[in-house]
Tab-separated table of N, CA and C in Angstrom:
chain	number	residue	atom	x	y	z
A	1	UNK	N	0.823	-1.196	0.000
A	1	UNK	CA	0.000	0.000	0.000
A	1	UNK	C	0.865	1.257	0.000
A	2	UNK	N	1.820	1.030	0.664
A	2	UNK	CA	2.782	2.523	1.025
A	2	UNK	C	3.461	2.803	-0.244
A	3	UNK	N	3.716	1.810	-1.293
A	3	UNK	CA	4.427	1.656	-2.176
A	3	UNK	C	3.799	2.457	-3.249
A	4	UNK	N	2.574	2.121	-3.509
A	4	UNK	CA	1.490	2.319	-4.231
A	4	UNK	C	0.953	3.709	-4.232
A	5	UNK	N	0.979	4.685	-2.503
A	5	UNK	CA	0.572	5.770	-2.494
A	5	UNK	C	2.447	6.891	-2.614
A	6	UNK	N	3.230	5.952	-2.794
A	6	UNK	CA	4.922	6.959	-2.935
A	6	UNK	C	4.764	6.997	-4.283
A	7	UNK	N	4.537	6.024	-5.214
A	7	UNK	CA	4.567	6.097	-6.509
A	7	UNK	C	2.821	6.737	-7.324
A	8	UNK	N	2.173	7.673	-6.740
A	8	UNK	CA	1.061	8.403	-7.009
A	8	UNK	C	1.661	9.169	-8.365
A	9	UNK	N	0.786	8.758	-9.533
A	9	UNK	CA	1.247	9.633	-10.315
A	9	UNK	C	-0.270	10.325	-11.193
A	10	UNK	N	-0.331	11.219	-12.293
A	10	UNK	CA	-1.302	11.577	-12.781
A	10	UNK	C	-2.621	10.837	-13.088
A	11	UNK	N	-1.883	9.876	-13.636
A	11	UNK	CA	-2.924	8.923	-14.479
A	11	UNK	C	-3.485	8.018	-13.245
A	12	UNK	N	-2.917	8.136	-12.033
A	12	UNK	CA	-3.934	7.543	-10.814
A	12	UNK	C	-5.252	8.416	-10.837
A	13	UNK	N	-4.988	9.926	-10.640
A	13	UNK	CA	-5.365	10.869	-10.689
A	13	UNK	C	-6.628	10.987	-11.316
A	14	UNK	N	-6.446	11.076	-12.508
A	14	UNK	CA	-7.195	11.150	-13.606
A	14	UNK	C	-8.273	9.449	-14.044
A	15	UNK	N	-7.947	8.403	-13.649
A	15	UNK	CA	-8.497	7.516	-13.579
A	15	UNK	C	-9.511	7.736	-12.428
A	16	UNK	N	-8.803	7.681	-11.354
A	16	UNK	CA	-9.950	8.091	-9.908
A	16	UNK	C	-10.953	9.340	-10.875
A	17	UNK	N	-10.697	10.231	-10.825
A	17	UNK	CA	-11.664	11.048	-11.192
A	17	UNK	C	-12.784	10.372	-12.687
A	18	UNK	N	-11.939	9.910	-13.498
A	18	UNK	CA	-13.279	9.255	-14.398
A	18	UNK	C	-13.724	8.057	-14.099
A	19	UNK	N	-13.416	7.563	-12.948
A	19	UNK	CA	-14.366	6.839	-12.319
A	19	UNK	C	-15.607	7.263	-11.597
A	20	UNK	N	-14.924	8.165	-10.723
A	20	UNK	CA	-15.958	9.167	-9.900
A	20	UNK	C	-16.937	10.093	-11.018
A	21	UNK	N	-16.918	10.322	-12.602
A	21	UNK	CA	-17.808	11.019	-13.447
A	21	UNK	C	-18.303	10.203	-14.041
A	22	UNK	N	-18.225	8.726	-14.310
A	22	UNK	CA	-18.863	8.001	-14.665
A	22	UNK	C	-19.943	7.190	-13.789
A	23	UNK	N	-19.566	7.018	-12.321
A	23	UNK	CA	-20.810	6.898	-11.080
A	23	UNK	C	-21.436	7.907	-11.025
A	24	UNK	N	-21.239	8.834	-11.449
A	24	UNK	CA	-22.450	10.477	-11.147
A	24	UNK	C	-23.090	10.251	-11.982
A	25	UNK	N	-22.668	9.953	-13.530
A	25	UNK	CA	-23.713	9.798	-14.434
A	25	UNK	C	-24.873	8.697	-14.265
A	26	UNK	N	-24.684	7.364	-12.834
A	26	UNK	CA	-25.653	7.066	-12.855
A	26	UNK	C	-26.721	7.378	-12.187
A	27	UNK	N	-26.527	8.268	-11.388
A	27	UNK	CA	-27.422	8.934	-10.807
A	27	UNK	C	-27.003	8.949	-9.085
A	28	UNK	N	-26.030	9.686	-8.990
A	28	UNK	CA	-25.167	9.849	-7.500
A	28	UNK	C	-25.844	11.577	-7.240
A	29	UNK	N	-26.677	12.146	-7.644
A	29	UNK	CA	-27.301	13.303	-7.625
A	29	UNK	C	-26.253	14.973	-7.599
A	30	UNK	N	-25.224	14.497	-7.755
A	30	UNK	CA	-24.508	15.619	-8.124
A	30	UNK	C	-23.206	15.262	-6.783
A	31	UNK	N	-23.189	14.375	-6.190
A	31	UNK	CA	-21.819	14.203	-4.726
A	31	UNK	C	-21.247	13.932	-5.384
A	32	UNK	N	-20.637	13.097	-6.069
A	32	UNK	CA	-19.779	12.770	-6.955
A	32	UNK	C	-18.786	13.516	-8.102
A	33	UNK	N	-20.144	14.369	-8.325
A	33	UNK	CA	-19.546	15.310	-9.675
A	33	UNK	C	-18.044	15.795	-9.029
A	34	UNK	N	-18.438	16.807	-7.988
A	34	UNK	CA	-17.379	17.700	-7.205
A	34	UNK	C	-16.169	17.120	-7.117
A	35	UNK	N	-16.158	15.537	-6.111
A	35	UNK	CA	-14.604	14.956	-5.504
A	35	UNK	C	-14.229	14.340	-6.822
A	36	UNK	N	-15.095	14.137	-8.195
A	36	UNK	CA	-14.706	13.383	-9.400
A	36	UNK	C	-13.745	14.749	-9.915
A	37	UNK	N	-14.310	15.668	-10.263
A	37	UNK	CA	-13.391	16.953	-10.349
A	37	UNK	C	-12.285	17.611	-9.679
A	38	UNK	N	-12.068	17.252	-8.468
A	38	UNK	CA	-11.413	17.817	-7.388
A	38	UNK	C	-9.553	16.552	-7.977
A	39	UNK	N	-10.298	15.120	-8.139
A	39	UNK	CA	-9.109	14.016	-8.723
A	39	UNK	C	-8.455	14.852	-9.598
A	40	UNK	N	-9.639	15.492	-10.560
A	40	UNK	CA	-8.797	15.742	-12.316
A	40	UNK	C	-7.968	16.713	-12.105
A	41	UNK	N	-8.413	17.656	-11.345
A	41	UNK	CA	-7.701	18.715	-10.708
A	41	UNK	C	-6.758	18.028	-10.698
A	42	UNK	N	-6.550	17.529	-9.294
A	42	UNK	CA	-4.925	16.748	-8.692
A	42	UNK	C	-4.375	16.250	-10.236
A	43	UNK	N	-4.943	15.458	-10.597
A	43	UNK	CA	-3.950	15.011	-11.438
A	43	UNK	C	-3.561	15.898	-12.696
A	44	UNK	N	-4.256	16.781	-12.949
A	44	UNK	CA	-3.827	17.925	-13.985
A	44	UNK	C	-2.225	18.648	-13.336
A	45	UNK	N	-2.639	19.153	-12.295
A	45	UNK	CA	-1.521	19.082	-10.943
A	45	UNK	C	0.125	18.274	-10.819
A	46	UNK	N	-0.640	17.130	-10.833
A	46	UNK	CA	0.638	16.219	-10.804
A	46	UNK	C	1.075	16.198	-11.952
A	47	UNK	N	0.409	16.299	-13.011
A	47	UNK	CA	1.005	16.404	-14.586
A	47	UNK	C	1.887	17.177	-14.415
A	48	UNK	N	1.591	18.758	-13.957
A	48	UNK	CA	2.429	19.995	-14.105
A	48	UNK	C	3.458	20.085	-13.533
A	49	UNK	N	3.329	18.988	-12.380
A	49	UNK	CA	4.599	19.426	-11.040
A	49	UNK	C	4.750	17.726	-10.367
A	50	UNK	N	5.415	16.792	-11.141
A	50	UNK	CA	5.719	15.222	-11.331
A	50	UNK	C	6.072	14.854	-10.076
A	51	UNK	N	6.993	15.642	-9.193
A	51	UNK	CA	7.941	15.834	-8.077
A	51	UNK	C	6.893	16.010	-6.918
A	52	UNK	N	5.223	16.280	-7.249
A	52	UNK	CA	4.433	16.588	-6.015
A	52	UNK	C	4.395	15.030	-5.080
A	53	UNK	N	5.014	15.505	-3.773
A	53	UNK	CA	4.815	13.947	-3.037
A	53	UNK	C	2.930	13.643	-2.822
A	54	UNK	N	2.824	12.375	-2.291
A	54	UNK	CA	1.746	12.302	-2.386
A	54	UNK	C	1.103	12.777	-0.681
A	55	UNK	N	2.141	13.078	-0.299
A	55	UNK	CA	1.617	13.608	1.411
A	55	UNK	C	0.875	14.793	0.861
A	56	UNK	N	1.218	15.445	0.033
A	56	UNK	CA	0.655	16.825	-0.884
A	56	UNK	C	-0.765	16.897	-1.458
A	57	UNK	N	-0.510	15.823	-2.275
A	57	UNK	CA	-1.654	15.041	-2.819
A	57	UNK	C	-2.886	14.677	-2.225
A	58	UNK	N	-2.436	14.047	-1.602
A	58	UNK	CA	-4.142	13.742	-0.830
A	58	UNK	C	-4.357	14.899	0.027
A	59	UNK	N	-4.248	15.501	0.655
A	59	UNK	CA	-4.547	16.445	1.597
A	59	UNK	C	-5.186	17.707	0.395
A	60	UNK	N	-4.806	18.184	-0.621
A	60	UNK	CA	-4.669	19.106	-1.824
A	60	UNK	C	-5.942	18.168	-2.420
A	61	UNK	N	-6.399	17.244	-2.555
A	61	UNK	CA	-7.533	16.438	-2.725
A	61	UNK	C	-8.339	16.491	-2.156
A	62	UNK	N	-8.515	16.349	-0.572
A	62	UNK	CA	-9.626	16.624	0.112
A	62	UNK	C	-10.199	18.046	0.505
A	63	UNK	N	-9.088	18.812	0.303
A	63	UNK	CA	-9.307	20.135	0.141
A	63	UNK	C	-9.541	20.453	-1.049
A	64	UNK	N	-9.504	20.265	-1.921
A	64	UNK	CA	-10.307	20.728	-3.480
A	64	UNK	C	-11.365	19.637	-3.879
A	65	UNK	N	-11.682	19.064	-2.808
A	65	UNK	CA	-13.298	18.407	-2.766
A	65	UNK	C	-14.297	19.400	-2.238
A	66	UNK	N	-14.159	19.636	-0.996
A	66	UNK	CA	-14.914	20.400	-0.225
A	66	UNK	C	-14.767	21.910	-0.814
A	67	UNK	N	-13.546	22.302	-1.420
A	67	UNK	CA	-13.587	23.486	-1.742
A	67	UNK	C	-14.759	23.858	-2.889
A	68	UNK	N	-14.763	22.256	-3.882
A	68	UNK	CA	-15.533	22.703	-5.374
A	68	UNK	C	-16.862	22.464	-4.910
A	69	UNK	N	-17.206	21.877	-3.953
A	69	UNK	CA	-18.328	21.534	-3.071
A	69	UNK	C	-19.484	22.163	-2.687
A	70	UNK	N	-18.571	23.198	-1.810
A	70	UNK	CA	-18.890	24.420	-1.219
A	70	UNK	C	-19.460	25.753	-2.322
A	71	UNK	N	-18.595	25.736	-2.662
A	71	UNK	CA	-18.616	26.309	-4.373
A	71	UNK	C	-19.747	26.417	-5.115
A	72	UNK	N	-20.319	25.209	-5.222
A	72	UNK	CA	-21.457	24.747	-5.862
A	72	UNK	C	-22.677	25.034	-5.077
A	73	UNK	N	-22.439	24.411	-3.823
A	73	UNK	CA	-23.618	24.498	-2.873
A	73	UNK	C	-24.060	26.376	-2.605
A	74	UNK	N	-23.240	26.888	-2.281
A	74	UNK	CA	-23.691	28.253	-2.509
A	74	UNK	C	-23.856	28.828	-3.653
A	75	UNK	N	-23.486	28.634	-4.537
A	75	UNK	CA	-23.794	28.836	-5.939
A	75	UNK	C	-25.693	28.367	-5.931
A	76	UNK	N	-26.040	27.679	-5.990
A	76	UNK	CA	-27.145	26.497	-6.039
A	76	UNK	C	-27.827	27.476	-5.108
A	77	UNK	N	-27.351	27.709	-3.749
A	77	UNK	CA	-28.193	28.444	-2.743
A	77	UNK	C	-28.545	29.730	-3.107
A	78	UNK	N	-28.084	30.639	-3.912
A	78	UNK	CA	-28.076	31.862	-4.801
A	78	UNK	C	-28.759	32.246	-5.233
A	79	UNK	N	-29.265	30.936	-6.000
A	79	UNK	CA	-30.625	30.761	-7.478
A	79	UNK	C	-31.878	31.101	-6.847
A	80	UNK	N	-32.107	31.301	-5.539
A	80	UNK	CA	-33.314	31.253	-5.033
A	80	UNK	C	-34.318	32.260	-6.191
A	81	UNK	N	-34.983	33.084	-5.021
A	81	UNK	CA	-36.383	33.505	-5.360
A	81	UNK	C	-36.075	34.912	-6.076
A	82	UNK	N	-34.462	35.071	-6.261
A	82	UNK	CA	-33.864	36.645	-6.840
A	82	UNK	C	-34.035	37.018	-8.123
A	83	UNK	N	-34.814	35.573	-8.920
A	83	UNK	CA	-34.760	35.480	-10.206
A	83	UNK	C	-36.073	37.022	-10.839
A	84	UNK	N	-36.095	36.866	-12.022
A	84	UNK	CA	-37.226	38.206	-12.313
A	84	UNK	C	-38.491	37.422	-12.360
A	85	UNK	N	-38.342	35.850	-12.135
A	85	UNK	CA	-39.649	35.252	-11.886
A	85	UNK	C	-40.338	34.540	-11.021
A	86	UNK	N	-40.400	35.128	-9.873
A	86	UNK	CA	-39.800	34.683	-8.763
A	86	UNK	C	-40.875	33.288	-8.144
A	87	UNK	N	-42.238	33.714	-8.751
A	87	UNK	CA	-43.524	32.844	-8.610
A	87	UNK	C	-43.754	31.938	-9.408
A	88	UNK	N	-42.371	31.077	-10.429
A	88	UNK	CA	-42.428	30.517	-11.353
A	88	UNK	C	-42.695	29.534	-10.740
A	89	UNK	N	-43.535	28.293	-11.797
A	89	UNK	CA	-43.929	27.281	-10.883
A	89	UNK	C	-44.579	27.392	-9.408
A	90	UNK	N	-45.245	28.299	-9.076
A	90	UNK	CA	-46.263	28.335	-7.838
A	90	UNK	C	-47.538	28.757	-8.273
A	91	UNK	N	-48.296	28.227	-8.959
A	91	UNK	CA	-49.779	28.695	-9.238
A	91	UNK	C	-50.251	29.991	-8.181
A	92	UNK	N	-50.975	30.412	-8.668
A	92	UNK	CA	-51.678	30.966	-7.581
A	92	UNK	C	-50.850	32.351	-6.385
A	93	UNK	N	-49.792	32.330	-6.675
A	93	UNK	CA	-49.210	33.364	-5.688
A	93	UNK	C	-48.810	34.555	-6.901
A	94	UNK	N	-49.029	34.329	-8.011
A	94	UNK	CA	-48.818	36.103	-8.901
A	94	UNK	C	-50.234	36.637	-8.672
A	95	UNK	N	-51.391	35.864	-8.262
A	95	UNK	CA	-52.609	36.773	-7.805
A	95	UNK	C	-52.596	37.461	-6.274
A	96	UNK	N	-52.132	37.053	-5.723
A	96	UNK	CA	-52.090	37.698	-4.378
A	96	UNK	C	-51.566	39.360	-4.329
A	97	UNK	N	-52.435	40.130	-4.216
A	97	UNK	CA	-52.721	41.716	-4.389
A	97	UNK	C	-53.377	42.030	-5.315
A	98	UNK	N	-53.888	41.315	-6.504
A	98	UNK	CA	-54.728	42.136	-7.483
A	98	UNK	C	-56.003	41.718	-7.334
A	99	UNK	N	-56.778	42.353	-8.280
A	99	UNK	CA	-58.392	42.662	-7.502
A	99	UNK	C	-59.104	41.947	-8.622
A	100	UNK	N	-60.189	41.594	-8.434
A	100	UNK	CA	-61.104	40.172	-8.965
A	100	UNK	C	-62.228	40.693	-8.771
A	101	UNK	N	-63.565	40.122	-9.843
A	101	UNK	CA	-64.896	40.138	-9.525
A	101	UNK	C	-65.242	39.047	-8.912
A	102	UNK	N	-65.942	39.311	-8.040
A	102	UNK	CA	-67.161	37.906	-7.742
A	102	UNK	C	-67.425	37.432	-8.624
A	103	UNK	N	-67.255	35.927	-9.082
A	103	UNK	CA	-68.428	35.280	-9.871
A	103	UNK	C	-69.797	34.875	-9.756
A	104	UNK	N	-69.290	34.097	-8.253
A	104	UNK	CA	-70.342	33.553	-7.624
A	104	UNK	C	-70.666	33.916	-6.137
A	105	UNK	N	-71.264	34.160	-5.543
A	105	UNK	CA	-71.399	35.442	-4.364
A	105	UNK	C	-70.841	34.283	-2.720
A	106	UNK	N	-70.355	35.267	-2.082
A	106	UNK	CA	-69.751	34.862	-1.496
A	106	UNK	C	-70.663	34.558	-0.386
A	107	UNK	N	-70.855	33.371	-0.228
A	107	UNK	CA	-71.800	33.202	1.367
A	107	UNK	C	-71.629	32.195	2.255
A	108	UNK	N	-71.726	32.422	3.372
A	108	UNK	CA	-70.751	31.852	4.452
A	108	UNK	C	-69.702	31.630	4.214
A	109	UNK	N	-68.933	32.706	4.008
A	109	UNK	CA	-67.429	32.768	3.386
A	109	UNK	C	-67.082	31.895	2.426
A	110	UNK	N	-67.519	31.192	1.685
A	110	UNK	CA	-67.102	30.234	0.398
A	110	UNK	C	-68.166	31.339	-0.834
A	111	UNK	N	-67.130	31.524	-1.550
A	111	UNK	CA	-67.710	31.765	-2.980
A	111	UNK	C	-66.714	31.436	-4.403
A	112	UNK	N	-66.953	32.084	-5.847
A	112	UNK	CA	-65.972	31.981	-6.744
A	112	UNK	C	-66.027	33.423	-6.601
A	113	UNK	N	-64.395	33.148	-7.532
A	113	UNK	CA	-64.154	34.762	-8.175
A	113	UNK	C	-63.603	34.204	-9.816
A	114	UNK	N	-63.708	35.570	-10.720
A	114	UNK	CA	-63.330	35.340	-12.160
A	114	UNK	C	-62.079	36.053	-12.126
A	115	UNK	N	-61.125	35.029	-12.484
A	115	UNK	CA	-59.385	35.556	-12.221
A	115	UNK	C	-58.960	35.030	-14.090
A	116	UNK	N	-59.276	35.993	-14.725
A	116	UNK	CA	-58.585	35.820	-16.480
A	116	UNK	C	-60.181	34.922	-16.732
A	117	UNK	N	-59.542	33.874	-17.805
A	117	UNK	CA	-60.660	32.746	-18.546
A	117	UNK	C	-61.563	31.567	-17.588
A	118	UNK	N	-60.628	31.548	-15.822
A	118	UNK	CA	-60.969	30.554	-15.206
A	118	UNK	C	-61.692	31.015	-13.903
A	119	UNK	N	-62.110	30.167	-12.984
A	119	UNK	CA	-62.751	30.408	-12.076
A	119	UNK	C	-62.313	30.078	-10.553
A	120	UNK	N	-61.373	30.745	-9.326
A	120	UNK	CA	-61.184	30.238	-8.114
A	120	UNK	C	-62.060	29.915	-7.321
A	121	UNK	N	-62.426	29.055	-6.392
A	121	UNK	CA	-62.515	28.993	-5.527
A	121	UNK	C	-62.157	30.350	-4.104
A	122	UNK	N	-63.141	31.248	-3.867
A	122	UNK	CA	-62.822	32.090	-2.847
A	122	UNK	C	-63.367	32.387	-1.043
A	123	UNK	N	-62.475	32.069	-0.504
A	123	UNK	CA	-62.982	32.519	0.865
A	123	UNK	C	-62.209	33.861	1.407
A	124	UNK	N	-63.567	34.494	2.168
A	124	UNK	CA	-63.799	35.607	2.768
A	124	UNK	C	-65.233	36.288	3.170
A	125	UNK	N	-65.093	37.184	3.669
A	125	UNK	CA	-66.486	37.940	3.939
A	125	UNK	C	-67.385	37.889	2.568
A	126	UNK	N	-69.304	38.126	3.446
A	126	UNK	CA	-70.034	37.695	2.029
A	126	UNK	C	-69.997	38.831	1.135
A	127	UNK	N	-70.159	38.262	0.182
A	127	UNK	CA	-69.998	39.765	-0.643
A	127	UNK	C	-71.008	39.041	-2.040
A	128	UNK	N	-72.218	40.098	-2.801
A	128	UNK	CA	-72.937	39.398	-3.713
A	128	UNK	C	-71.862	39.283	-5.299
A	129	UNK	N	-72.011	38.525	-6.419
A	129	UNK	CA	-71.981	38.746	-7.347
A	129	UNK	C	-71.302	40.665	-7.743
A	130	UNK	N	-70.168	40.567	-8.648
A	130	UNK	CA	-70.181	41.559	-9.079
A	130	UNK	C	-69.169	42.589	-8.091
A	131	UNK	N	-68.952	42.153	-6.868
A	131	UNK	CA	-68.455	42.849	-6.403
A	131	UNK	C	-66.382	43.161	-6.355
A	132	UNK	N	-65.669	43.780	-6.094
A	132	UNK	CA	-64.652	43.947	-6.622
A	132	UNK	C	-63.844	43.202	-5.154
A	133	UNK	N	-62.854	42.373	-5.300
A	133	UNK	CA	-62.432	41.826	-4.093
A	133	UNK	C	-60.849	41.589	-4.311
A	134	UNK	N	-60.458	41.504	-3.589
A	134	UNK	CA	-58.513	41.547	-3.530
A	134	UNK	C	-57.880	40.356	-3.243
A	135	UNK	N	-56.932	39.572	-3.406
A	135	UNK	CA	-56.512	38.480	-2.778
A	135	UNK	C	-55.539	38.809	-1.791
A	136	UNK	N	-55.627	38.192	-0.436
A	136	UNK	CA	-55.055	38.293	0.368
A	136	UNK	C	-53.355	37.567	0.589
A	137	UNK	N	-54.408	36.135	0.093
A	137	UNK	CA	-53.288	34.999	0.677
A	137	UNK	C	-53.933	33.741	-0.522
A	138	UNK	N	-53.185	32.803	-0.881
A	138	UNK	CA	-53.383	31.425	-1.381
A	138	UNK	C	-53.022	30.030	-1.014
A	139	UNK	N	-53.994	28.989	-0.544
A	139	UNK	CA	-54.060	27.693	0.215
A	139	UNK	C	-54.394	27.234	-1.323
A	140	UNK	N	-53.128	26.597	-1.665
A	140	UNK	CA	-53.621	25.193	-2.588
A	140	UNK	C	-54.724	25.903	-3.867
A	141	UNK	N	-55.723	25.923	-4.020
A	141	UNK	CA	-56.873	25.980	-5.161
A	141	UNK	C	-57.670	26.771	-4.493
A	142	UNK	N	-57.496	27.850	-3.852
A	142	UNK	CA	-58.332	28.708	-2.716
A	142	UNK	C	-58.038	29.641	-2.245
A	143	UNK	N	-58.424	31.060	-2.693
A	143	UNK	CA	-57.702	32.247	-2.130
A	143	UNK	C	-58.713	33.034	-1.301
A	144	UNK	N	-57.543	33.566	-0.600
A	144	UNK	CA	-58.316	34.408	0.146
A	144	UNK	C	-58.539	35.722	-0.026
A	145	UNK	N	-60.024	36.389	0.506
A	145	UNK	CA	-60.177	37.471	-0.571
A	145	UNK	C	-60.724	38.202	0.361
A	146	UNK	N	-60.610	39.872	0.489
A	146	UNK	CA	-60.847	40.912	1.000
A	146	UNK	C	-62.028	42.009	0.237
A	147	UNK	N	-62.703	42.797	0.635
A	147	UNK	CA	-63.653	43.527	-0.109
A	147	UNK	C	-62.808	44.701	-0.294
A	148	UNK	N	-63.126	45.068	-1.747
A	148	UNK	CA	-62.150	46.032	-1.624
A	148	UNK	C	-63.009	47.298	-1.812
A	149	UNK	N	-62.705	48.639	-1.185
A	149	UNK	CA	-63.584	49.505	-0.495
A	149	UNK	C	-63.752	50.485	-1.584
């Protein structure tokens, strides 16, 4: 074993790592990608500088795992809600503040409202047919709606 990690050379390197990009491709959900990259690194590395011992090596490995890691993971954490679309994929939350007719009159707090071509489901105070109402908040297929004055 000791023999094996003194004589570390690129093409260890570079093998480890397309091993590690060929298990990601079966579906390792992206852990893999990083420490598979972090190898090619090293061994791009050891290409450049033959003389790197391998006490260098591995340590310069586990640190450019976690480094490309980290990297990613905040990267990824970034993407949030900053985008210009921010309600993409959430039905129902680009209506929350704009104002709606009654369709169907609101009594004992269940009624519809006409939001574009389709029809919600609305709870709030009664209010008849016709009247102009706001969305508050959205549960699932059901908004909530305010009279608007």
């Amino acid at each position: 074993m000791w023999e094996f990690l003194q004589d570390l050379n690129f093409w260890d390197w570079l093998a480890l790592g397309t091993v590690l990009l060929i298990l990601e491709v079966f579906g390792a959900g992206g852990y893999l990608l990083w420490v598979g990259l972090a190898a090619l690194i090293v061994g791009g590395l050891t290409f450049l500088a033959p003389e790197l011992p391998w006490t260098l090596q591995l340590p310069l490995f586990g640190v450019l795992a976690i480094l490309t890691a980290v990297f990613w993971w905040r990267r990824q954490r970034g993407t949030g809600e900053s985008g210009d679309q921010p309600n993409l994929n959430r039905r129902g939350h680009e209506l929350i503040g704009r104002t709606f007719i009654v369709q169907q009159a609101i009594v004992e707090g269940r009624g519809k409202i006409k939001v574009g071509d389709s029809v919600w489901m609305a709870v709030g105070p009664d209010a008849p047919v016709g009247t102009s109402v706001r969305v508050t908040e959205q549960n699932g297929a059901v908004l909530s709606v305010e009279i608007v004055p």
